[in-house]
mmCIF file of C-alpha atoms and ligand atoms in Angstrom:
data_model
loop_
_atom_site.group_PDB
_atom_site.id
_atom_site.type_symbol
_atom_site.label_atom_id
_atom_site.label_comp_id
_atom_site.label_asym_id
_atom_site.label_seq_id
_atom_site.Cartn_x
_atom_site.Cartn_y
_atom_site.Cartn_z
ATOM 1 C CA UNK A 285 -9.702 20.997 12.255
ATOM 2 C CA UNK A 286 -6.088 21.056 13.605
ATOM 3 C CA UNK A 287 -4.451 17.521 13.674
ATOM 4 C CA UNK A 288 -1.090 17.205 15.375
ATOM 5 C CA UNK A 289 2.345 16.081 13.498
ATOM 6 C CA UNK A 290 1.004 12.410 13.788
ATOM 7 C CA UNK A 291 1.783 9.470 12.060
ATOM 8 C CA UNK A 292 -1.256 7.461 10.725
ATOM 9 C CA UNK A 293 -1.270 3.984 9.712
ATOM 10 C CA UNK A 294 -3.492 2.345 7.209
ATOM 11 C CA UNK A 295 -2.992 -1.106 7.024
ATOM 12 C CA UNK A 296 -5.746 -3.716 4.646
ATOM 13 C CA UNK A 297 -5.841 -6.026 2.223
ATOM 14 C CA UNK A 298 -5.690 -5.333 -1.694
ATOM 15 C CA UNK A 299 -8.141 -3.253 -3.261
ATOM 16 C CA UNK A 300 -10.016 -1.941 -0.002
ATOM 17 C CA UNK A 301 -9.527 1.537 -0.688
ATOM 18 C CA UNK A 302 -6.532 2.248 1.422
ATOM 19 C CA UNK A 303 -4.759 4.554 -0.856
ATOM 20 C CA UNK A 304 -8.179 6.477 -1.665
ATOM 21 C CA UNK A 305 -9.041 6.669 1.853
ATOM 22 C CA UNK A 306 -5.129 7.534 2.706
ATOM 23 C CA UNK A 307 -5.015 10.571 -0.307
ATOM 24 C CA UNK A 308 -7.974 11.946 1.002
ATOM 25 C CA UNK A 309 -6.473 12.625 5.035
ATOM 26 C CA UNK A 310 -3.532 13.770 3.368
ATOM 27 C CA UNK A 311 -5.614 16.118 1.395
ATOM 28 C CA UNK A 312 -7.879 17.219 4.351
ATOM 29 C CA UNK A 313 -5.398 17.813 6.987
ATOM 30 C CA UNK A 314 -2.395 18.486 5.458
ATOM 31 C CA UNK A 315 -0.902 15.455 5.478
ATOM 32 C CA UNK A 316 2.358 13.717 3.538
ATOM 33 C CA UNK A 317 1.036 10.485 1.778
ATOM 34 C CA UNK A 318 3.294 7.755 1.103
ATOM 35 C CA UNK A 319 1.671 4.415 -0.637
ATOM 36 C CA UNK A 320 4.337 1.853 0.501
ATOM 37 C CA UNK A 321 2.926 -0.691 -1.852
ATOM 38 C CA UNK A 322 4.231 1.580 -4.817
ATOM 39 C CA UNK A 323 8.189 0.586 -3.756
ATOM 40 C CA UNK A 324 6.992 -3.094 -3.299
ATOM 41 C CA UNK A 325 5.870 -2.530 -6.925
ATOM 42 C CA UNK A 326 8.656 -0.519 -8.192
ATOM 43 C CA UNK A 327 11.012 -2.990 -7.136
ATOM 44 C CA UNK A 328 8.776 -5.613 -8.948
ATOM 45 C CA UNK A 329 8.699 -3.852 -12.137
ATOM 46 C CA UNK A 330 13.108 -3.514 -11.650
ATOM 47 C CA UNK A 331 13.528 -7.198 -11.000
ATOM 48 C CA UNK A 332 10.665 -8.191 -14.093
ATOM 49 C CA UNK A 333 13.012 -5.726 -15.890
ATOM 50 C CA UNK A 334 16.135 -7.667 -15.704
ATOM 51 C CA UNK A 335 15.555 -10.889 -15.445
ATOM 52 C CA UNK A 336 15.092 -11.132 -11.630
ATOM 53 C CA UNK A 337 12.024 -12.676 -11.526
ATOM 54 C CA UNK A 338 10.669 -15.382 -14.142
ATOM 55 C CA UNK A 339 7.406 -15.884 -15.657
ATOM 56 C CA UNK A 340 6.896 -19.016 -13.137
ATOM 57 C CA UNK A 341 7.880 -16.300 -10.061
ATOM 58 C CA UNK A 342 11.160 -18.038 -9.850
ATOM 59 C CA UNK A 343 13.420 -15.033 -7.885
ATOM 60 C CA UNK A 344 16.785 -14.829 -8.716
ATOM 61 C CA UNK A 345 17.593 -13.591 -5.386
ATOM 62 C CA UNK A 346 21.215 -13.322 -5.087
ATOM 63 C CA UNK A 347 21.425 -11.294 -8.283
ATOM 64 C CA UNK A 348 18.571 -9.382 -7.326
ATOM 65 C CA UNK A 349 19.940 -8.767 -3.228
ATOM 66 C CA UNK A 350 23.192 -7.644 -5.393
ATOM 67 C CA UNK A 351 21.328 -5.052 -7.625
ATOM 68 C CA UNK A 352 19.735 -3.526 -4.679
ATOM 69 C CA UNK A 353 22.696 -3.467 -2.565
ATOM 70 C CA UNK A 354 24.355 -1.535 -5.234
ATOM 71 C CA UNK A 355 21.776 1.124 -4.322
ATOM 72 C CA UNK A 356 18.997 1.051 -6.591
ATOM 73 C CA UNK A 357 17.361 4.750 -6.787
ATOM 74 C CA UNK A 358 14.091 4.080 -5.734
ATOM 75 C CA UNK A 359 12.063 6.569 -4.739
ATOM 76 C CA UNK A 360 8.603 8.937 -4.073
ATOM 77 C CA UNK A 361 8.580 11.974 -6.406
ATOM 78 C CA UNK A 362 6.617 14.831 -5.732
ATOM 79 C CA UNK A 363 4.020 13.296 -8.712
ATOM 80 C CA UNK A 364 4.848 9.532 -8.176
ATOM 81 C CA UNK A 365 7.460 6.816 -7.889
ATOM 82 C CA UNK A 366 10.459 7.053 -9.483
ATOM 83 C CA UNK A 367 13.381 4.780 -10.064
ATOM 84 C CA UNK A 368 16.146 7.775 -11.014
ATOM 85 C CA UNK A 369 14.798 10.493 -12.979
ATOM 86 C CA UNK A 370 12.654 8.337 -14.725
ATOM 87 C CA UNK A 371 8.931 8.203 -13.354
ATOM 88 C CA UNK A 372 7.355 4.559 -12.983
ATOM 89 C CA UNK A 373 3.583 5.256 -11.829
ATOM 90 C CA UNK A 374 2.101 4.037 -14.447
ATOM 91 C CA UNK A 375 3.982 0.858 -15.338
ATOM 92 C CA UNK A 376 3.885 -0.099 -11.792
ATOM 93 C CA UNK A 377 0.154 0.069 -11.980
ATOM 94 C CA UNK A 378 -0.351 -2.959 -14.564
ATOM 95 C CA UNK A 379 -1.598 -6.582 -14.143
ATOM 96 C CA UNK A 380 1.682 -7.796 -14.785
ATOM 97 C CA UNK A 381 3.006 -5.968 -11.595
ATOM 98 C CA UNK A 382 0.324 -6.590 -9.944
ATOM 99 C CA UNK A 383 0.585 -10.593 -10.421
ATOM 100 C CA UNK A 384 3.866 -10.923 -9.196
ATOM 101 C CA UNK A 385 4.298 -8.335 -6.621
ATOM 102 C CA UNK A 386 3.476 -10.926 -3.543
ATOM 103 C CA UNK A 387 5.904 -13.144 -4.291
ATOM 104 C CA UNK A 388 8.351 -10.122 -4.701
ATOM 105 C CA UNK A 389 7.536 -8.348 -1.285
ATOM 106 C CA UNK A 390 7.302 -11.658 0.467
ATOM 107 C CA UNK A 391 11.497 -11.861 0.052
ATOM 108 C CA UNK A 392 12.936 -10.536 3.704
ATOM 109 C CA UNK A 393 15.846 -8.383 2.113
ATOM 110 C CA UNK A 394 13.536 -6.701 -0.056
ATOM 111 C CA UNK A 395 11.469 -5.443 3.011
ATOM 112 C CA UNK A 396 14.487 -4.775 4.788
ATOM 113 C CA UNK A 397 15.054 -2.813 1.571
ATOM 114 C CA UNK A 398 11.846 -0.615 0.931
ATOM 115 C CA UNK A 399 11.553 -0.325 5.306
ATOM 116 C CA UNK A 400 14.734 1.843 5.099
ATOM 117 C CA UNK A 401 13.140 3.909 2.034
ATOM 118 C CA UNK A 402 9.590 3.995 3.848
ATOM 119 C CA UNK A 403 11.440 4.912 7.274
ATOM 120 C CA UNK A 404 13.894 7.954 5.678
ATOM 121 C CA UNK A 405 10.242 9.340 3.521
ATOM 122 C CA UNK A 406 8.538 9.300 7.141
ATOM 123 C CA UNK A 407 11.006 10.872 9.272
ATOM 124 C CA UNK A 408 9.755 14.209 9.267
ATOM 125 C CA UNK A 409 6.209 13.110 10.166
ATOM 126 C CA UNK A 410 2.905 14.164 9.782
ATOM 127 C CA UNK A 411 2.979 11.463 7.100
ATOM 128 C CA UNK A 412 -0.544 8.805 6.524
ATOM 129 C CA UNK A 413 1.080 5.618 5.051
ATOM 130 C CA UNK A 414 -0.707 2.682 3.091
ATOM 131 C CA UNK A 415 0.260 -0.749 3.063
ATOM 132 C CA UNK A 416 0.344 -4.159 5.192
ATOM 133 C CA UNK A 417 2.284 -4.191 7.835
ATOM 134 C CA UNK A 418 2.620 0.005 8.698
ATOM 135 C CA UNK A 419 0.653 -0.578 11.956
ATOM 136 C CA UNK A 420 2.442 -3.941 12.716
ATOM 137 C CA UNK A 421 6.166 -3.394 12.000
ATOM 138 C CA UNK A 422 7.095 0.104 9.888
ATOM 139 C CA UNK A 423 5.677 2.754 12.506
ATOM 140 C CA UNK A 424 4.372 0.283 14.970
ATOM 141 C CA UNK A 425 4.634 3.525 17.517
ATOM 142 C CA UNK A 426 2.179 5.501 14.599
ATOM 143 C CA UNK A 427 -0.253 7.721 16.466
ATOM 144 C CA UNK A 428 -3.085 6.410 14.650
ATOM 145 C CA UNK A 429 -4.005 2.923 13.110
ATOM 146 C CA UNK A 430 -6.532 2.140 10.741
ATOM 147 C CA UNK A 431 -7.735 -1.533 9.618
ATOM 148 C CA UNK A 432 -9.579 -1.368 6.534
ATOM 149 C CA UNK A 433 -11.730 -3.820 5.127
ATOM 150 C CA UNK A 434 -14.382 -4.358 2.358
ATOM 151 C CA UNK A 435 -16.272 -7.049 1.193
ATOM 152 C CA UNK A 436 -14.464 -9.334 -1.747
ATOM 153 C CA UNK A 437 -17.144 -8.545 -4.575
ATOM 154 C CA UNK A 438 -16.486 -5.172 -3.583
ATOM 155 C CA UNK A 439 -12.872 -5.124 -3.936
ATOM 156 C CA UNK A 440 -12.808 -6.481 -7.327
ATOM 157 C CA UNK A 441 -15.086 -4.601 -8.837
ATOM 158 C CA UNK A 442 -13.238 -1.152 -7.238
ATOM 159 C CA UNK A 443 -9.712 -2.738 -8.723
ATOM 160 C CA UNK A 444 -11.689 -3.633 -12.263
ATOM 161 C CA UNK A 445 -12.938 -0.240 -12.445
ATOM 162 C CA UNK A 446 -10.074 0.890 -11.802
ATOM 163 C CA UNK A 447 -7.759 -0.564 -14.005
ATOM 164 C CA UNK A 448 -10.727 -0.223 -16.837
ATOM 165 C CA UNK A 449 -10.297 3.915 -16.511
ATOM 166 C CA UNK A 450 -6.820 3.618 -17.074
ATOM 167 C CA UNK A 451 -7.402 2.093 -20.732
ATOM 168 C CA UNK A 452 -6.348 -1.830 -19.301
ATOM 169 C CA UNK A 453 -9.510 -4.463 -20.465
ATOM 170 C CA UNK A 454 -9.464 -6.406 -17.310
ATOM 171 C CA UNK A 455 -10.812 -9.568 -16.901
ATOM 172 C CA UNK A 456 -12.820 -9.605 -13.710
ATOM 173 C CA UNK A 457 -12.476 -13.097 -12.795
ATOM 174 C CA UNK A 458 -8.898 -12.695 -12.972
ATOM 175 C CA UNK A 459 -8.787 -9.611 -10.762
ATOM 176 C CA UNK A 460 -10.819 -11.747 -7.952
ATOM 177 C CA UNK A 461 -8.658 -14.268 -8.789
ATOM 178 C CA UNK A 462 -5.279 -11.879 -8.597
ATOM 179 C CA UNK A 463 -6.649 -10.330 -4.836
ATOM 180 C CA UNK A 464 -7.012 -13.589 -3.606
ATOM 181 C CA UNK A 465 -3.501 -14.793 -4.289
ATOM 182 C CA UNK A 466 -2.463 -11.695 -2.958
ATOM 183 C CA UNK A 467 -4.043 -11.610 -0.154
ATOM 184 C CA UNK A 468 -3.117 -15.299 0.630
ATOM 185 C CA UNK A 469 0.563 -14.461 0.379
ATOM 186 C CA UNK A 470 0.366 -11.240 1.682
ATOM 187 C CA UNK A 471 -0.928 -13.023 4.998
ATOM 188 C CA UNK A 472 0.786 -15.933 5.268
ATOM 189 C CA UNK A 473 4.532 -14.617 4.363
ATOM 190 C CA UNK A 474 6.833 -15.260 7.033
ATOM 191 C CA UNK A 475 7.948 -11.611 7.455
ATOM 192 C CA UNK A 476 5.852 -9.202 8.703
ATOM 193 C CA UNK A 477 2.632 -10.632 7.309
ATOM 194 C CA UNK A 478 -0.789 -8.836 6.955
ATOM 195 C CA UNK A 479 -2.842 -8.704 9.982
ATOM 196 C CA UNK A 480 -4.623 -5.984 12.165
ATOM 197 C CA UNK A 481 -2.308 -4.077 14.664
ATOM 198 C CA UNK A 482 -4.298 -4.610 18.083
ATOM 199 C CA UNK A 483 -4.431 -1.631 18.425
ATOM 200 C CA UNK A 484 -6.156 -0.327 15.131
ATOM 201 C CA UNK A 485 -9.838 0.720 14.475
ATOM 202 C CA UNK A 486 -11.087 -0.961 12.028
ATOM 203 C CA UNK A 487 -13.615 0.448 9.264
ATOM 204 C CA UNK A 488 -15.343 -2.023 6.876
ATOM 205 C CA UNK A 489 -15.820 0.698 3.898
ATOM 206 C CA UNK A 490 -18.119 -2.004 1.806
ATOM 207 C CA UNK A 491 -21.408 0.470 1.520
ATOM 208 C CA UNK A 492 -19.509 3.783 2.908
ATOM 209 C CA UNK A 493 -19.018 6.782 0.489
ATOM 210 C CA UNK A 494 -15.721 8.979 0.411
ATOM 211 C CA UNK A 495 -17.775 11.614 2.498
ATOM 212 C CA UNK A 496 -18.459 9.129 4.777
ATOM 213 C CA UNK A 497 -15.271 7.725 5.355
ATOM 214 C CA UNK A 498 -13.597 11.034 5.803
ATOM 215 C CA UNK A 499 -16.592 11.803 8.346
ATOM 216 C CA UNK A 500 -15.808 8.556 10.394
ATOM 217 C CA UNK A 501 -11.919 9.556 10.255
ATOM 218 C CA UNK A 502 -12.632 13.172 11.786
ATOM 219 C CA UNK A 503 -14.842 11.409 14.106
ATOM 220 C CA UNK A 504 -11.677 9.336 15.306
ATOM 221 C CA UNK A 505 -9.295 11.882 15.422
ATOM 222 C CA UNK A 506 -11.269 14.177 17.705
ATOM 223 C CA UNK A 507 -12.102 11.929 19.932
ATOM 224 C CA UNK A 508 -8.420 10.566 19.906
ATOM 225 C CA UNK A 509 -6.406 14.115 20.377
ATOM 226 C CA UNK A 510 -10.098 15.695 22.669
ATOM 227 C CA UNK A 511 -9.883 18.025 19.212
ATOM 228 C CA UNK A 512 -13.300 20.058 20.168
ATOM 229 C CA UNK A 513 -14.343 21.444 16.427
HETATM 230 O O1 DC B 784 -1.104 -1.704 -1.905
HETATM 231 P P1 DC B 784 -0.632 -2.340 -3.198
HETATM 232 O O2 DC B 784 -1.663 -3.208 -3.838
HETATM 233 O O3 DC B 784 -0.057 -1.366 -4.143
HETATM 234 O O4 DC B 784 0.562 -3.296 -2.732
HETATM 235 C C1 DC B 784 1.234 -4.115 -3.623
HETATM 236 C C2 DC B 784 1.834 -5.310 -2.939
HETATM 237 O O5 DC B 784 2.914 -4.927 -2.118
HETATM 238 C C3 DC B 784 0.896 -6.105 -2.045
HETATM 239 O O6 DC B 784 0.343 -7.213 -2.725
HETATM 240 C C4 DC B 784 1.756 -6.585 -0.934
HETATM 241 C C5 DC B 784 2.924 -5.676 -0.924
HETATM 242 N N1 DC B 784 2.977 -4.762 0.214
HETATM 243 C C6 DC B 784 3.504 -5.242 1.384
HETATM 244 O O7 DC B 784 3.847 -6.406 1.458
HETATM 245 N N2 DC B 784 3.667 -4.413 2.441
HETATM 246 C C7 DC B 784 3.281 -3.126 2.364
HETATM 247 N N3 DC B 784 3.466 -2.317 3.423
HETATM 248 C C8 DC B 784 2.704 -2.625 1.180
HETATM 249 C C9 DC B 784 2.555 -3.469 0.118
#
Protein backbone atom coordinates (compact mmCIF):
# COMPACT_ATOMS: atom_id res chain seq x y z
CA UNK A 1 0.00 0.00 0.00
CA UNK A 2 1.46 3.42 -1.02
CA UNK A 3 1.11 6.10 1.79
CA UNK A 4 2.03 9.66 0.91
CA UNK A 5 5.06 11.76 2.66
CA UNK A 6 2.59 12.33 5.65
CA UNK A 7 3.11 13.20 9.00
CA UNK A 8 1.26 10.99 11.60
CA UNK A 9 0.59 11.83 15.06
CA UNK A 10 0.18 9.50 17.94
CA UNK A 11 -0.70 11.14 20.89
CA UNK A 12 -1.90 8.85 24.54
CA UNK A 13 -1.24 8.44 27.80
CA UNK A 14 1.71 6.27 29.35
CA UNK A 15 1.97 2.78 28.63
CA UNK A 16 -0.90 2.51 25.87
CA UNK A 17 1.21 1.16 23.31
CA UNK A 18 2.01 4.24 21.37
CA UNK A 19 5.55 3.52 20.58
CA UNK A 20 4.62 -0.26 19.63
CA UNK A 21 1.81 0.81 17.61
CA UNK A 22 4.10 3.89 16.17
CA UNK A 23 7.33 1.23 15.27
CA UNK A 24 5.08 -0.89 13.60
CA UNK A 25 3.64 2.05 10.73
CA UNK A 26 7.08 2.99 10.50
CA UNK A 27 7.95 -0.54 9.75
CA UNK A 28 4.95 -1.18 7.36
CA UNK A 29 5.04 1.83 5.26
CA UNK A 30 8.24 3.07 5.35
CA UNK A 31 8.03 5.41 7.77
CA UNK A 32 10.74 7.58 10.07
CA UNK A 33 9.82 6.95 13.82
CA UNK A 34 10.67 9.40 16.32
CA UNK A 35 9.49 8.58 20.17
CA UNK A 36 9.48 12.21 21.51
CA UNK A 37 9.15 10.93 25.01
CA UNK A 38 12.82 9.50 24.66
CA UNK A 39 14.29 13.46 24.65
CA UNK A 40 11.80 14.23 27.55
CA UNK A 41 13.70 11.29 29.13
CA UNK A 42 17.10 11.97 27.97
CA UNK A 43 16.97 15.28 29.31
CA UNK A 44 15.72 13.68 32.63
CA UNK A 45 18.46 11.29 32.91
CA UNK A 46 21.11 14.77 32.08
CA UNK A 47 19.53 16.87 34.77
CA UNK A 48 19.35 13.49 37.47
CA UNK A 49 23.00 13.39 36.25
CA UNK A 50 24.15 16.63 37.57
CA UNK A 51 22.37 17.59 40.15
CA UNK A 52 19.45 19.29 38.30
CA UNK A 53 16.81 17.62 39.73
CA UNK A 54 16.63 16.31 43.51
CA UNK A 55 15.34 13.24 44.96
CA UNK A 56 12.14 15.38 46.23
CA UNK A 57 11.78 16.64 42.22
CA UNK A 58 13.09 19.93 43.35
CA UNK A 59 14.40 21.48 39.62
CA UNK A 60 17.20 23.54 39.69
CA UNK A 61 15.99 25.38 36.78
CA UNK A 62 18.23 28.18 36.16
CA UNK A 63 21.26 25.90 36.20
CA UNK A 64 19.52 23.46 34.27
CA UNK A 65 17.93 26.37 31.43
CA UNK A 66 21.88 27.29 31.46
CA UNK A 67 23.15 23.70 30.64
CA UNK A 68 20.76 23.40 27.86
CA UNK A 69 21.30 26.72 26.46
CA UNK A 70 24.87 25.85 26.20
CA UNK A 71 23.63 23.31 23.65
CA UNK A 72 23.31 20.05 25.13
CA UNK A 73 23.80 17.25 22.25
CA UNK A 74 20.74 15.56 22.44
CA UNK A 75 19.73 13.54 19.95
CA UNK A 76 17.97 10.32 17.83
CA UNK A 77 20.66 7.90 16.57
CA UNK A 78 20.05 5.63 13.94
CA UNK A 79 19.76 2.72 17.01
CA UNK A 80 18.49 5.11 19.81
CA UNK A 81 18.94 8.32 21.76
CA UNK A 82 22.02 9.69 22.24
CA UNK A 83 23.42 12.52 24.27
CA UNK A 84 26.98 12.96 22.11
CA UNK A 85 28.45 9.85 21.00
CA UNK A 86 27.40 8.17 23.89
CA UNK A 87 24.04 6.09 23.49
CA UNK A 88 21.38 6.51 26.43
CA UNK A 89 18.45 3.96 25.46
CA UNK A 90 18.76 1.96 28.00
CA UNK A 91 19.34 4.19 31.02
CA UNK A 92 16.57 6.32 29.89
CA UNK A 93 14.35 3.31 30.09
CA UNK A 94 14.57 2.80 34.06
CA UNK A 95 12.10 3.49 36.94
CA UNK A 96 14.17 6.14 38.09
CA UNK A 97 13.62 8.06 34.74
CA UNK A 98 10.56 7.11 34.53
CA UNK A 99 9.51 8.65 38.12
CA UNK A 100 10.69 11.91 37.51
CA UNK A 101 10.25 12.54 33.92
CA UNK A 102 6.69 14.51 34.45
CA UNK A 103 7.90 16.85 36.56
CA UNK A 104 10.91 17.32 34.10
CA UNK A 105 8.81 17.75 30.80
CA UNK A 106 6.23 19.78 32.63
CA UNK A 107 9.13 22.84 32.76
CA UNK A 108 8.15 25.29 29.56
CA UNK A 109 11.90 25.84 28.45
CA UNK A 110 12.49 22.30 28.38
CA UNK A 111 9.61 21.81 25.78
CA UNK A 112 10.64 24.76 24.06
CA UNK A 113 13.89 22.76 24.14
CA UNK A 114 13.09 19.12 22.86
CA UNK A 115 10.11 21.03 20.25
CA UNK A 116 13.13 22.50 18.35
CA UNK A 117 14.93 18.89 18.40
CA UNK A 118 11.47 17.09 17.56
CA UNK A 119 10.75 19.89 14.81
CA UNK A 120 14.55 19.74 12.98
CA UNK A 121 14.16 15.31 13.24
CA UNK A 122 10.65 15.88 11.40
CA UNK A 123 11.43 18.24 8.77
CA UNK A 124 11.91 15.97 6.06
CA UNK A 125 8.61 14.16 6.71
CA UNK A 126 7.14 11.03 6.25
CA UNK A 127 7.93 10.77 9.97
CA UNK A 128 5.02 8.84 12.73
CA UNK A 129 5.81 10.58 16.09
CA UNK A 130 4.83 9.37 19.73
CA UNK A 131 4.16 11.44 22.55
CA UNK A 132 1.49 13.95 24.23
CA UNK A 133 0.99 16.80 22.68
CA UNK A 134 2.24 15.84 18.69
CA UNK A 135 -1.41 16.25 17.52
CA UNK A 136 -2.05 19.32 19.80
CA UNK A 137 1.04 21.58 19.50
CA UNK A 138 4.38 19.82 17.67
CA UNK A 139 2.75 19.04 14.12
CA UNK A 140 -0.67 20.29 14.92
CA UNK A 141 -0.94 20.52 10.80
CA UNK A 142 0.16 16.37 10.90
CA UNK A 143 -1.79 14.60 8.18
CA UNK A 144 -2.92 12.02 10.45
CA UNK A 145 -3.83 11.91 14.26
CA UNK A 146 -4.19 9.07 16.37
CA UNK A 147 -5.63 9.03 20.13
CA UNK A 148 -4.72 5.98 21.79
CA UNK A 149 -6.11 4.58 24.75
CA UNK A 150 -6.20 1.35 26.88
CA UNK A 151 -7.68 0.37 29.88
CA UNK A 152 -5.44 1.14 33.28
CA UNK A 153 -5.00 -2.67 34.34
CA UNK A 154 -3.94 -2.99 30.94
CA UNK A 155 -1.36 -0.43 30.86
CA UNK A 156 0.41 -1.59 33.84
CA UNK A 157 0.66 -4.84 33.24
CA UNK A 158 2.12 -3.97 29.37
CA UNK A 159 4.76 -1.42 31.28
CA UNK A 160 5.49 -4.40 34.09
CA UNK A 161 6.10 -6.78 31.44
CA UNK A 162 7.96 -4.71 29.96
CA UNK A 163 10.35 -3.51 32.23
CA UNK A 164 10.44 -7.36 33.68
CA UNK A 165 12.09 -8.49 30.02
CA UNK A 166 14.59 -6.02 30.36
CA UNK A 167 16.05 -7.74 33.67
CA UNK A 168 14.28 -4.65 36.09
CA UNK A 169 12.00 -6.62 39.13
CA UNK A 170 9.19 -4.20 39.02
CA UNK A 171 6.84 -3.77 41.53
CA UNK A 172 3.42 -3.65 39.94
CA UNK A 173 1.70 -1.54 42.34
CA UNK A 174 4.28 0.94 41.87
CA UNK A 175 4.07 0.94 38.08
CA UNK A 176 0.08 1.68 38.46
CA UNK A 177 1.06 3.89 40.88
CA UNK A 178 4.03 5.62 38.57
CA UNK A 179 1.25 5.90 35.30
CA UNK A 180 -1.04 7.54 37.38
CA UNK A 181 1.21 10.34 38.53
CA UNK A 182 2.19 10.59 35.15
CA UNK A 183 -0.65 10.80 33.65
CA UNK A 184 -1.99 13.36 36.24
CA UNK A 185 0.87 15.70 35.44
CA UNK A 186 1.11 14.95 32.06
CA UNK A 187 -2.60 16.37 31.81
CA UNK A 188 -2.79 18.97 33.99
CA UNK A 189 0.73 20.84 33.15
CA UNK A 190 0.20 24.21 32.08
CA UNK A 191 2.04 23.84 28.73
CA UNK A 192 0.79 21.94 26.17
CA UNK A 193 -0.91 19.33 28.33
CA UNK A 194 -2.20 15.83 27.24
CA UNK A 195 -5.47 15.77 25.61
CA UNK A 196 -7.02 14.46 22.26
CA UNK A 197 -6.45 16.76 19.15
CA UNK A 198 -10.20 17.21 17.85
CA UNK A 199 -9.37 16.11 15.19
CA UNK A 200 -7.80 12.59 16.01
CA UNK A 201 -9.33 9.03 15.73
CA UNK A 202 -9.17 7.49 18.55
CA UNK A 203 -8.43 3.59 19.04
CA UNK A 204 -8.91 2.02 22.52
CA UNK A 205 -6.20 -0.95 21.91
CA UNK A 206 -7.34 -2.71 25.45
CA UNK A 207 -8.32 -6.34 23.75
CA UNK A 208 -6.74 -5.49 20.11
CA UNK A 209 -3.68 -7.54 18.89
CA UNK A 210 -0.66 -5.93 16.89
CA UNK A 211 -2.35 -7.46 13.68
CA UNK A 212 -5.25 -5.83 14.55
CA UNK A 213 -4.12 -2.55 15.21
CA UNK A 214 -2.06 -2.35 12.09
CA UNK A 215 -5.38 -3.63 10.25
CA UNK A 216 -7.48 -0.70 11.79
CA UNK A 217 -4.49 1.80 10.79
CA UNK A 218 -4.58 0.61 6.98
CA UNK A 219 -8.22 0.82 7.32
CA UNK A 220 -7.76 4.66 8.20
CA UNK A 221 -5.33 5.53 5.85
CA UNK A 222 -7.23 4.30 2.82
CA UNK A 223 -10.10 5.69 3.53
CA UNK A 224 -8.24 9.02 4.45
CA UNK A 225 -5.89 9.40 1.10
CA UNK A 226 -9.18 7.14 -1.24
CA UNK A 227 -5.86 4.61 -1.31
CA UNK A 228 -7.91 1.69 -3.31
CA UNK A 229 -5.58 -1.57 -2.36
O1 LIG B 1 6.20 8.23 26.15
P1 LIG B 1 7.11 8.18 27.35
O2 LIG B 1 6.54 7.40 28.49
O3 LIG B 1 8.48 7.74 27.02
O4 LIG B 1 7.21 9.70 27.82
C1 LIG B 1 7.92 10.08 28.95
C2 LIG B 1 7.39 11.36 29.54
O5 LIG B 1 7.69 12.45 28.70
C3 LIG B 1 5.89 11.42 29.77
O6 LIG B 1 5.56 11.08 31.10
C4 LIG B 1 5.53 12.83 29.51
C5 LIG B 1 6.62 13.37 28.67
N1 LIG B 1 6.25 13.63 27.28
C6 LIG B 1 5.63 14.83 27.01
O7 LIG B 1 5.36 15.58 27.92
N2 LIG B 1 5.36 15.17 25.73
C7 LIG B 1 5.65 14.32 24.72
N3 LIG B 1 5.38 14.69 23.46
C8 LIG B 1 6.26 13.08 24.99
C9 LIG B 1 6.54 12.75 26.28
Amino acid sequence: MQVPDIIIAIDGFSATGKSTLAKLIAETFSFLYLDSGALYRGVTLFAQENGYIDPDNTIHEAELKAALDAGLDLHFGLDGTYIGDRRIEKEIRTMEVSGQVSPIAAVPFVRAFVDGKLHEAGAKGRVVMDGRDIGTAVFPNAEVKIFVTARDEVRAQRRYDELKAKGENPDLQEVMKNLAERDYIDSHRETNPLRRAEDAYVMDNSEMTLHEEIVWTQGLLQGRFRILE
